[in-house]
Amino acid sequence: MCGIAGQFALNGGEADPDLVRAMAERLFHRGPDGEGSFFSGPVGLAHRRLAILDLSDEGRQPMANEDGSLWIVFNGEIYNYLELREELSAAGHRFSSATDTEVILHAYEEWGRDCLSRFNGMWAFALWDARRRELFCARDRLGVKPFYYTLVGGSFLFASEIKALRVHPAAGGKPNDRTLSTFLAWGVADHTPETMYDGVLQLPPAHSFVVSGEGSGVPERYWDFAVNDAPGGDVGDDETARGLRDLLADAVRLRLRSDVPVGTCLSGGIDSSTITALINALLRAENPGSVGDRQKTFSVCFDDERFDESRHIDTVVAATGVASRRTTPATEGLWEDIERLLYLQDEPFASLSIYAQYCVMRLARDEVKVVLDGQGADEQLGGYIAYQAPYIRGLLRQGHTLAALREGVGSARRHRSFFSWAVRQSRVRSERRELLRGSAPEVLRYAGSLDEVLKREITASNLPLLLHWEDRNSMAFSIEARVPFLDYRVVEYLASLPLDQKIRRGVTKYVLRRAIRGLVPDGVRCRMDKMGFVTPEEVWMKGELAPKILALFSTPAFSRRPYWDAERVLRNYREFLDGRSAYSTEFWRIACAEMWLRQFDT
């Protein structure tokens, strides 16, 4: 896990060492263990190292092959590097380090750009092929690791974070009004290659492209999957559950490969509890040295029991015997933390729930350099309650009226509170739309049938944004975050299952709940009150943050923005503070966007 940056000077120019090194310096938090750079004519590559595998100097980057014809800067992990190394050695390749980075170089030598299909992991890399005079750039299948780029000043620039690109005075100098307006209206981001900075793009997940002296090519997709739209299947529940459990166990086993300590993020929900329990089972069976004698878990708790999951965390800890470290975020210094969080994220974020994860990573940094967590399960397994409606809609569309009725009854029985909440939130959202000015492209996350929604959520409308937040939150404290549910084998397996293995009579994550029977305590396995890492945003916006938000909404700069009706925003927010209207998450999105816009004004 590292930070990468580089330049390809187009049309015969030469790379600027001062620029490239300054870009890498902005990424110090991603790699405090070392730095390196390489320059050759038009190309400059720089790297900040977070040492995870092969802690010796042999693991330094940029790294070259034996004859120096290939050079790479790489951020991520290839979890099956040992198996690939063995295969490549049998084909005659010789290795001088114990790193996965060197495996990428030899894999490219052996299979060319098709090497990507052989990797199981997370990655963003740029590989300079001196013979071809090309820079090969690639991002992992699900977009766990970031890759940003821009064409500016006659150069192609790339980096792990946008802040590094903005070292160049002409890069990302103004907001992208379209993406900012969409964020304000719909709360989405990272759903397209565009960012909130004009002219700054991100390489989409599962894409690669080549840069030559004439410019960059068009990103090409190298992997895809289809979500099964069948409402039911012939495979038995037990067989399906065993298949998932075996795949997940192997995904976790691979992600415990490390030369530094590994811990686990434990929220008390089903997904993180599954990862915790699987690690404990592997600890007993195989004793992976990266975990230690006792698994370390890291959790966030709150004094307000409406947001606190301590009882579920206690249940998992009691069943597994893991070491439990917990943090309760204090409101003192909250505003300063939010300002730093915004700097680290580079773009405004839709919810203060992100702060809980930030606090967990801050807690973990004193004991581990790698954490595993349960990100990605909800989008694949229909874990959010909002997915119930698309499932019923799809059943009706296919003519399965009785099945749709059964699902409706099951959802109503298990999630009554959700339906009243959804009606209330829908009314609030429709009222708040008048706070914004202009128009934004419509983003309807839950339109269509369940298979369509899940595919969109995994690839565009939700998961990419969550992975963005997790990457920045973990790297803020020089921690590598690994996500077993996004092992591509697990993704392909879950996508292939019929929909009733995901939701059945209102029960979300049906196949997972069966797969972890006897592994995760039933008090957690069977719970339906999904929370995850959440924060009391509404409480804070009415309490500790209110003076800051009022001051923000009252400034002349805020009133001049073209994105909202400042007078109406301030009036509505005061009505909320006075108890005369309900809270809307648009208040936070507008406030966060204003804080971010001030970066351009200073």
XYZ file of C-alpha atoms in Angstrom, residues 8-588:
581
model
C 4.466 11.731 -19.064
C 5.587 14.812 -21.002
C 3.906 14.673 -24.378
C 5.138 15.720 -27.821
C 8.841 15.348 -27.124
C 9.037 17.112 -23.763
C 10.892 15.910 -20.670
C 9.567 15.122 -17.229
C 10.014 17.723 -14.492
C 11.724 16.132 -11.430
C 10.748 18.985 -9.120
C 7.073 18.671 -10.062
C 6.959 14.886 -9.731
C 8.753 14.839 -6.376
C 6.477 17.604 -5.057
C 3.448 15.549 -6.104
C 4.787 12.557 -4.189
C 5.425 14.669 -1.105
C 1.705 15.455 -0.933
C 1.205 11.702 -0.486
C 3.536 11.285 2.491
C 0.706 9.968 4.695
C 0.154 7.107 2.252
C 3.751 5.953 2.519
C 5.896 7.181 5.415
C 8.338 4.242 5.199
C 10.329 5.413 2.197
C 10.400 7.250 -1.105
C 11.849 6.810 -4.570
C 11.774 8.259 -8.047
C 12.783 7.426 -11.600
C 13.239 9.760 -14.577
C 13.910 8.899 -18.193
C 13.207 11.432 -20.909
C 9.456 12.144 -20.988
C 8.626 9.930 -18.012
C 8.927 10.610 -14.304
C 7.690 8.152 -11.671
C 7.565 8.705 -7.900
C 6.552 6.526 -4.993
C 5.811 6.790 -1.274
C 6.207 3.434 0.442
C 4.106 1.806 3.141
C 6.070 -1.403 3.707
C 3.747 -4.417 4.030
C 5.509 -7.233 2.136
C 9.296 -7.661 2.090
C 10.284 -4.859 4.455
C 13.853 -4.815 3.130
C 15.249 -2.279 0.690
C 14.558 -4.801 -2.076
C 10.930 -3.714 -1.892
C 11.621 -0.107 -2.824
C 9.877 1.524 -5.771
C 9.976 2.551 -8.550
C 11.040 -1.018 -9.318
C 12.620 -2.294 -12.522
C 12.959 -5.664 -14.189
C 16.431 -7.206 -14.715
C 17.416 -5.225 -17.783
C 15.737 -1.957 -16.818
C 13.329 -2.018 -19.756
C 10.309 -1.967 -17.430
C 9.699 0.357 -14.457
C 6.640 0.359 -12.195
C 5.023 2.352 -9.402
C 2.332 0.314 -7.707
C -0.224 0.919 -4.961
C -2.063 -2.098 -3.558
C -1.585 -5.805 -2.989
C -1.618 -8.847 -5.271
C -2.820 -11.418 -2.758
C -2.081 -14.455 -4.923
C 1.475 -13.294 -5.590
C 2.994 -16.463 -4.114
C 1.081 -18.697 -6.506
C 1.912 -16.440 -9.469
C 5.554 -16.283 -8.442
C 5.739 -20.085 -8.470
C 4.134 -20.235 -11.909
C 6.439 -17.569 -13.306
C 9.517 -19.195 -11.790
C 8.570 -22.439 -13.504
C 8.433 -20.479 -16.768
C 12.017 -19.311 -16.250
C 11.635 -15.954 -14.500
C 14.079 -15.071 -11.726
C 13.183 -12.955 -8.712
C 15.429 -10.757 -6.574
C 12.838 -9.746 -3.950
C 9.925 -11.263 -2.047
C 7.459 -8.579 -3.201
C 4.242 -8.704 -5.163
C 5.469 -5.665 -7.118
C 8.148 -7.742 -8.803
C 5.493 -10.358 -9.620
C 3.588 -7.717 -11.613
C 6.706 -6.903 -13.631
C 7.361 -10.532 -14.537
C 3.657 -11.170 -15.178
C 3.689 -8.297 -17.667
C 6.795 -9.760 -19.303
C 5.098 -13.152 -19.590
C 1.501 -12.252 -20.484
C 1.534 -8.587 -21.478
C -1.566 -6.572 -20.650
C -3.505 -9.815 -20.149
C -1.637 -10.196 -16.848
C -4.463 -8.272 -15.171
C -6.819 -11.232 -15.476
C -4.444 -13.341 -13.356
C -4.269 -10.975 -10.386
C -6.385 -11.418 -7.267
C -6.067 -8.212 -5.317
C -6.373 -4.454 -5.332
C -4.142 -2.270 -7.429
C -3.448 0.975 -9.180
C -0.201 1.075 -11.089
C 1.673 2.755 -13.917
C 4.232 0.632 -15.775
C 6.741 2.275 -18.117
C 7.635 0.022 -21.049
C 10.830 1.602 -22.410
C 10.922 -0.594 -25.518
C 7.408 0.374 -26.569
C 7.770 3.918 -25.172
C 4.390 3.449 -23.488
C 2.994 3.917 -19.999
C 0.542 1.130 -19.119
C -1.926 2.216 -16.404
C -4.431 -0.069 -14.675
C -6.876 -0.140 -11.777
C -8.289 -3.175 -9.952
C -11.603 -4.779 -10.802
C -13.733 -3.113 -8.114
C -11.779 0.133 -7.741
C -10.484 -0.470 -4.224
C -7.369 1.573 -5.034
C -7.590 5.033 -6.650
C -6.001 6.324 -9.856
C -6.504 9.984 -10.828
C -5.144 11.724 -13.884
C -5.274 14.912 -15.913
C -3.876 16.334 -19.149
C -2.399 19.736 -18.439
C 0.541 21.879 -19.552
C 1.483 19.438 -22.300
C 1.736 16.523 -19.868
C -0.204 13.527 -18.623
C -0.122 13.564 -14.817
C -1.344 10.782 -12.526
C -1.508 10.253 -8.751
C -3.200 8.320 -5.968
C -4.967 11.458 -4.723
C -6.196 14.626 -6.396
C -4.239 16.858 -4.011
C -1.026 15.577 -5.598
C -2.197 16.549 -9.092
C -3.029 20.038 -7.858
C 0.642 20.691 -7.203
C 0.599 21.694 -10.863
C -0.878 25.237 -10.896
C -3.137 24.488 -13.860
C -4.577 21.203 -12.584
C -8.087 21.128 -11.103
C -8.214 24.886 -10.698
C -11.991 25.191 -10.578
C -14.988 23.064 -9.576
C -16.754 20.738 -11.960
C -20.227 22.251 -11.706
C -21.986 19.184 -13.109
C -20.586 16.700 -10.585
C -20.922 19.151 -7.698
C -24.570 19.857 -8.529
C -25.268 16.129 -8.805
C -23.679 15.552 -5.416
C -25.781 18.287 -3.823
C -29.020 17.025 -5.352
C -28.555 13.274 -4.999
C -25.719 12.699 -2.548
C -23.658 10.677 -5.034
C -20.059 10.936 -6.208
C -17.497 8.636 -7.864
C -20.325 7.342 -10.062
C -18.640 8.525 -13.280
C -15.011 9.019 -14.386
C -15.418 12.737 -13.686
C -14.422 14.183 -10.316
C -15.505 17.424 -8.670
C -12.410 19.118 -10.097
C -12.700 20.392 -13.640
C -10.377 18.432 -15.917
C -9.406 15.810 -13.326
C -10.592 12.275 -14.094
C -10.361 8.899 -12.422
C -9.618 5.650 -14.184
C -12.795 3.556 -13.738
C -12.597 0.235 -11.904
C -11.691 -2.777 -14.106
C -10.166 -0.486 -16.737
C -6.707 0.082 -18.156
C -5.228 2.348 -20.790
C -1.944 3.244 -22.453
C -0.232 6.625 -22.664
C 2.238 7.299 -25.451
C 4.001 10.385 -26.724
C 0.889 11.404 -28.635
C -1.372 11.308 -25.580
C -3.505 8.893 -23.568
C -5.643 6.184 -25.053
C -9.259 5.492 -24.191
C -9.746 3.443 -20.999
C -10.748 -0.123 -21.860
C -12.649 -2.553 -19.640
C -10.807 -5.809 -18.965
C -13.319 -7.482 -16.597
C -17.067 -7.506 -16.056
C -19.806 -9.562 -14.451
C -23.552 -10.005 -14.784
C -26.025 -10.188 -11.910
C -28.405 -13.131 -12.243
C -31.997 -11.899 -12.607
C -33.617 -15.265 -11.872
C -35.927 -15.051 -8.843
C -35.026 -18.593 -7.710
C -32.774 -21.490 -8.626
C -32.326 -25.240 -8.530
C -29.221 -25.286 -6.330
C -29.984 -26.108 -2.700
C -29.564 -23.556 0.064
C -27.003 -25.639 1.945
C -24.815 -26.177 -1.101
C -24.949 -22.503 -2.008
C -24.091 -21.452 1.547
C -21.123 -23.870 1.691
C -19.807 -22.492 -1.571
C -19.909 -18.947 -0.232
C -18.311 -19.855 3.074
C -15.444 -21.681 1.376
C -14.779 -18.770 -0.988
C -14.925 -16.209 1.809
C -12.594 -18.251 3.992
C -10.037 -18.408 1.189
C -10.435 -14.695 0.447
C -9.701 -13.944 4.106
C -6.770 -16.377 4.160
C -5.139 -14.613 1.208
C -5.687 -11.205 2.794
C -3.857 -12.225 5.957
C -0.608 -12.423 3.993
C 1.553 -9.706 5.468
C 4.947 -9.060 7.026
C 3.391 -6.563 9.457
C 0.591 -6.874 12.079
C -2.986 -7.315 10.804
C -6.194 -6.401 12.677
C -9.925 -6.257 12.009
C -12.536 -3.505 11.931
C -15.539 -4.731 13.946
C -18.759 -2.706 13.795
C -21.009 -5.357 15.347
C -22.820 -5.933 12.058
C -23.058 -9.197 10.141
C -20.309 -8.473 7.612
C -17.483 -7.392 9.908
C -18.494 -10.088 12.420
C -18.181 -12.680 9.647
C -14.656 -11.518 8.826
C -13.720 -11.542 12.521
C -15.040 -15.070 13.016
C -13.365 -16.399 9.867
C -10.010 -14.957 10.937
C -10.394 -16.605 14.317
C -11.115 -19.940 12.660
C -8.014 -19.568 10.464
C -5.976 -18.563 13.488
C -6.824 -21.874 15.122
C -6.302 -23.944 11.966
C -3.324 -22.317 10.250
C -1.915 -19.764 12.713
C -1.129 -16.938 10.250
C 1.722 -15.041 11.860
C 0.424 -11.649 10.769
C -2.480 -11.860 13.246
C -0.488 -12.774 16.358
C -1.647 -15.038 19.154
C -4.922 -13.136 19.540
C -6.861 -11.225 16.911
C -7.055 -7.453 17.468
C -10.353 -5.757 16.653
C -11.152 -2.036 16.485
C -14.595 -0.515 16.981
C -16.367 2.795 17.473
C -18.997 3.326 20.188
C -21.291 6.205 21.162
C -22.794 7.386 24.413
C -26.131 7.757 22.622
C -27.531 4.215 22.536
C -29.488 4.958 19.349
C -26.167 4.846 17.484
C -24.201 2.509 19.721
C -23.558 -1.127 18.807
C -21.575 -2.107 21.877
C -23.924 -4.954 22.767
C -23.389 -6.609 19.394
C -19.653 -6.083 19.586
C -19.726 -7.637 23.072
C -21.524 -10.677 21.652
C -18.852 -11.257 19.002
C -15.993 -10.652 21.430
C -17.467 -13.110 23.931
C -17.886 -15.783 21.262
C -14.439 -15.409 19.710
C -12.207 -14.172 22.520
C -10.677 -11.473 20.320
C -8.970 -8.437 21.793
C -11.336 -5.487 21.569
C -10.161 -1.888 21.271
C -12.877 0.777 21.183
C -13.110 4.497 20.748
C -15.908 6.917 21.573
C -15.548 10.056 19.439
C -15.571 13.189 21.575
C -17.323 16.284 20.326
C -14.398 18.408 21.492
C -12.275 19.052 18.418
C -14.963 17.650 16.113
C -14.920 20.612 13.747
C -11.123 20.476 13.392
C -11.341 16.756 12.661
C -13.955 17.408 9.986
C -11.747 20.020 8.329
C -8.838 17.554 8.218
C -11.172 14.829 6.965
C -12.267 17.047 4.097
C -8.653 17.749 3.153
C -7.877 14.028 3.161
C -10.940 13.092 1.115
C -10.232 15.783 -1.529
C -13.943 16.064 -2.301
C -17.058 16.871 -0.234
C -18.705 13.854 1.388
C -22.396 13.177 1.744
C -22.635 12.108 5.372
C -20.833 12.400 8.682
C -21.022 8.604 8.981
C -17.588 8.696 7.362
C -16.220 10.143 10.603
C -16.828 6.913 12.530
C -14.553 4.985 10.184
C -11.957 7.748 10.435
C -11.956 7.347 14.227
C -11.591 3.568 13.952
C -8.536 3.940 11.703
C -7.044 6.471 14.082
C -7.502 3.964 16.904
C -5.945 1.102 14.921
C -2.772 2.909 13.844
C -1.025 2.346 17.178
C -1.197 -1.445 16.887
C -1.437 -2.586 13.251
C -0.574 -1.521 9.708
C -3.262 -3.619 7.982
C -6.977 -4.054 8.740
C -9.654 -6.257 7.190
C -13.303 -5.237 7.120
C -16.667 -6.155 5.601
C -17.028 -3.489 2.919
C -18.917 -4.529 -0.203
C -21.262 -7.170 1.197
C -24.386 -4.980 1.295
C -24.286 -4.051 -2.379
C -23.848 -7.667 -3.451
C -26.290 -9.308 -1.049
C -29.160 -6.831 -0.935
C -28.206 -5.707 2.549
C -29.847 -2.282 2.542
C -33.538 -2.220 3.319
C -34.104 0.049 0.329
C -33.366 -2.925 -1.936
C -36.652 -4.580 -0.924
C -38.736 -2.419 -3.262
C -36.674 -3.145 -6.415
C -36.867 -6.853 -5.628
C -40.661 -6.789 -5.401
C -40.873 -4.593 -8.484
C -38.736 -7.035 -10.466
C -40.861 -9.993 -9.410
C -43.984 -8.214 -10.590
C -42.290 -7.281 -13.858
C -41.514 -10.973 -14.476
C -45.080 -11.996 -13.634
C -44.287 -13.652 -10.281
C -47.231 -12.101 -8.470
C -47.439 -14.585 -5.586
C -43.702 -14.357 -4.934
C -43.954 -10.582 -4.921
C -46.819 -10.772 -2.425
C -44.804 -13.069 -0.148
C -41.858 -10.654 -0.282
C -44.090 -7.691 0.470
C -45.577 -9.432 3.505
C -42.123 -10.486 4.714
C -40.701 -6.980 4.327
C -43.645 -5.416 6.127
C -43.344 -7.899 9.000
C -39.608 -7.513 9.479
C -39.078 -3.864 8.588
C -42.157 -1.951 9.701
C -40.129 0.945 11.059
C -38.420 1.331 7.696
C -41.632 1.980 5.808
C -42.710 4.809 8.086
C -39.175 6.233 7.963
C -39.114 6.013 4.151
C -42.390 7.913 3.848
C -41.126 10.580 6.237
C -37.758 10.912 4.467
C -39.393 11.071 1.045
C -41.530 13.981 2.225
C -38.521 15.792 3.700
C -36.442 15.275 0.533
C -39.171 16.668 -1.687
C -39.440 19.734 0.527
C -35.667 20.304 0.612
C -35.147 20.170 -3.164
C -36.096 23.830 -3.342
C -32.905 24.714 -1.459
C -30.826 24.085 -4.572
C -30.505 26.071 -7.772
C -29.908 24.861 -11.287
C -30.379 21.368 -12.587
C -28.391 18.200 -12.088
C -28.398 14.871 -13.934
C -30.919 12.568 -12.329
C -29.456 9.689 -10.326
C -32.066 7.173 -9.241
C -30.203 4.549 -7.219
C -33.170 2.232 -6.756
C -34.774 2.403 -10.202
C -35.355 -0.897 -11.958
C -35.340 -4.483 -10.722
C -33.023 -5.820 -8.017
C -30.432 -7.266 -10.403
C -30.181 -3.906 -12.195
C -29.929 -2.011 -8.917
C -27.229 -4.269 -7.456
C -25.080 -4.085 -10.598
C -25.360 -0.305 -10.551
C -24.656 -0.081 -6.818
C -21.513 -2.226 -7.114
C -20.081 -0.466 -10.146
C -21.292 3.121 -9.896
C -23.863 4.542 -7.528
C -22.660 3.464 -4.070
C -19.711 1.116 -3.601
C -17.125 3.249 -5.453
C -17.874 6.152 -3.115
C -17.613 3.959 -0.003
C -14.261 2.636 -1.236
C -13.083 6.208 -1.837
C -13.882 7.084 1.768
C -12.255 3.939 3.131
C -9.060 4.397 1.171
C -8.577 7.977 2.382
C -9.628 7.210 5.966
C -7.186 4.323 6.271
C -4.314 5.983 4.446
C -4.712 9.102 6.586
C -3.134 6.979 9.321
C -0.842 4.942 7.040
C -3.019 1.829 7.314
C -3.819 -0.615 4.530
C -7.499 -1.651 4.385
C -8.368 -5.022 2.832
C -11.875 -6.104 1.824
C -12.425 -9.887 1.468
C -16.020 -9.537 0.230
C -14.579 -7.883 -2.891
C -12.379 -10.805 -3.850
C -13.393 -11.094 -7.509
C -14.222 -14.794 -7.044
C -16.716 -13.896 -4.319
C -18.184 -11.138 -6.500
C -18.633 -13.458 -9.461
C -20.108 -16.195 -7.269
C -22.639 -13.931 -5.566
C -23.583 -12.321 -8.875
C -24.342 -15.761 -10.309
C -26.788 -16.707 -7.549
C -30.551 -16.302 -8.018
C -32.064 -13.321 -6.281
C -33.820 -15.321 -3.577
C -30.377 -16.182 -2.202
C -29.955 -12.489 -1.465
C -33.403 -11.530 -0.200
C -36.071 -14.012 0.887
C -39.333 -12.959 2.510
C -37.796 -9.774 3.823
C -34.604 -11.436 5.094
C -31.600 -9.662 3.621
C -28.268 -11.401 2.894
C -30.047 -14.740 2.991
C -27.188 -16.915 1.731
C -24.635 -15.245 3.977
C -26.779 -15.757 7.065
C -26.945 -19.468 6.227
C -23.234 -19.636 5.437
C -22.185 -18.303 8.849
C -24.578 -20.414 10.928
C -22.538 -21.829 13.806
C -19.701 -19.394 13.078
C -21.253 -16.057 14.081
C -23.527 -15.873 17.165
C -27.230 -15.878 16.259
C -27.747 -12.607 18.135
C -25.679 -10.952 15.402
C -26.309 -13.363 12.522
C -30.075 -12.900 12.701
C -30.249 -9.202 13.470
C -32.214 -7.000 11.069
C -31.407 -3.558 12.510
C -28.529 -2.745 10.180
C -26.377 0.208 11.235
C -22.676 -0.170 10.369
C -20.256 2.598 11.267
C -22.730 5.460 11.789
C -22.579 8.763 13.646
C -25.248 10.946 15.307
C -25.148 13.474 12.466
C -28.524 15.029 13.202
C -27.659 15.390 16.900
C -24.342 17.068 16.104
C -25.888 19.358 13.490
C -28.381 20.548 16.096
C -25.818 20.734 18.899
C -22.046 20.968 18.743
C -21.809 21.875 15.048
C -24.709 24.351 14.960
C -22.668 27.536 15.666
C -20.136 26.626 12.966
C -22.830 25.758 10.427
C -24.773 28.952 11.157
C -21.613 31.015 10.700
C -20.872 29.190 7.444
C -24.386 29.782 6.076
C -24.245 33.480 7.042
C -21.107 34.499 5.142
C -21.152 36.696 2.024
C -19.184 34.023 0.127
C -21.919 31.469 0.843
C -24.643 33.823 -0.399
C -22.833 34.340 -3.714
C -22.645 30.672 -4.680
C -24.722 29.696 -7.727
C -25.541 26.242 -6.362
C -28.133 27.082 -3.694
C -30.573 29.674 -2.415
C -28.517 30.895 0.538
C -31.345 32.804 2.221
C -33.649 29.803 2.076
C -30.928 27.436 3.293
C -30.238 29.598 6.342
C -33.928 30.019 7.119
C -34.630 26.292 6.812
C -31.647 25.383 8.954
C -32.802 27.765 11.691
C -36.263 26.211 11.537
C -34.627 22.829 12.111
C -32.652 24.188 15.082
C -35.843 25.640 16.544
C -37.642 22.309 16.195
C -40.056 23.619 13.572
C -38.915 21.293 10.759
C -37.233 17.934 10.314
C -33.556 17.379 9.599
C -32.376 16.872 6.032
C -28.995 15.491 4.973
C -28.933 18.279 2.388
C -27.900 20.609 5.222
C -24.676 18.693 5.676
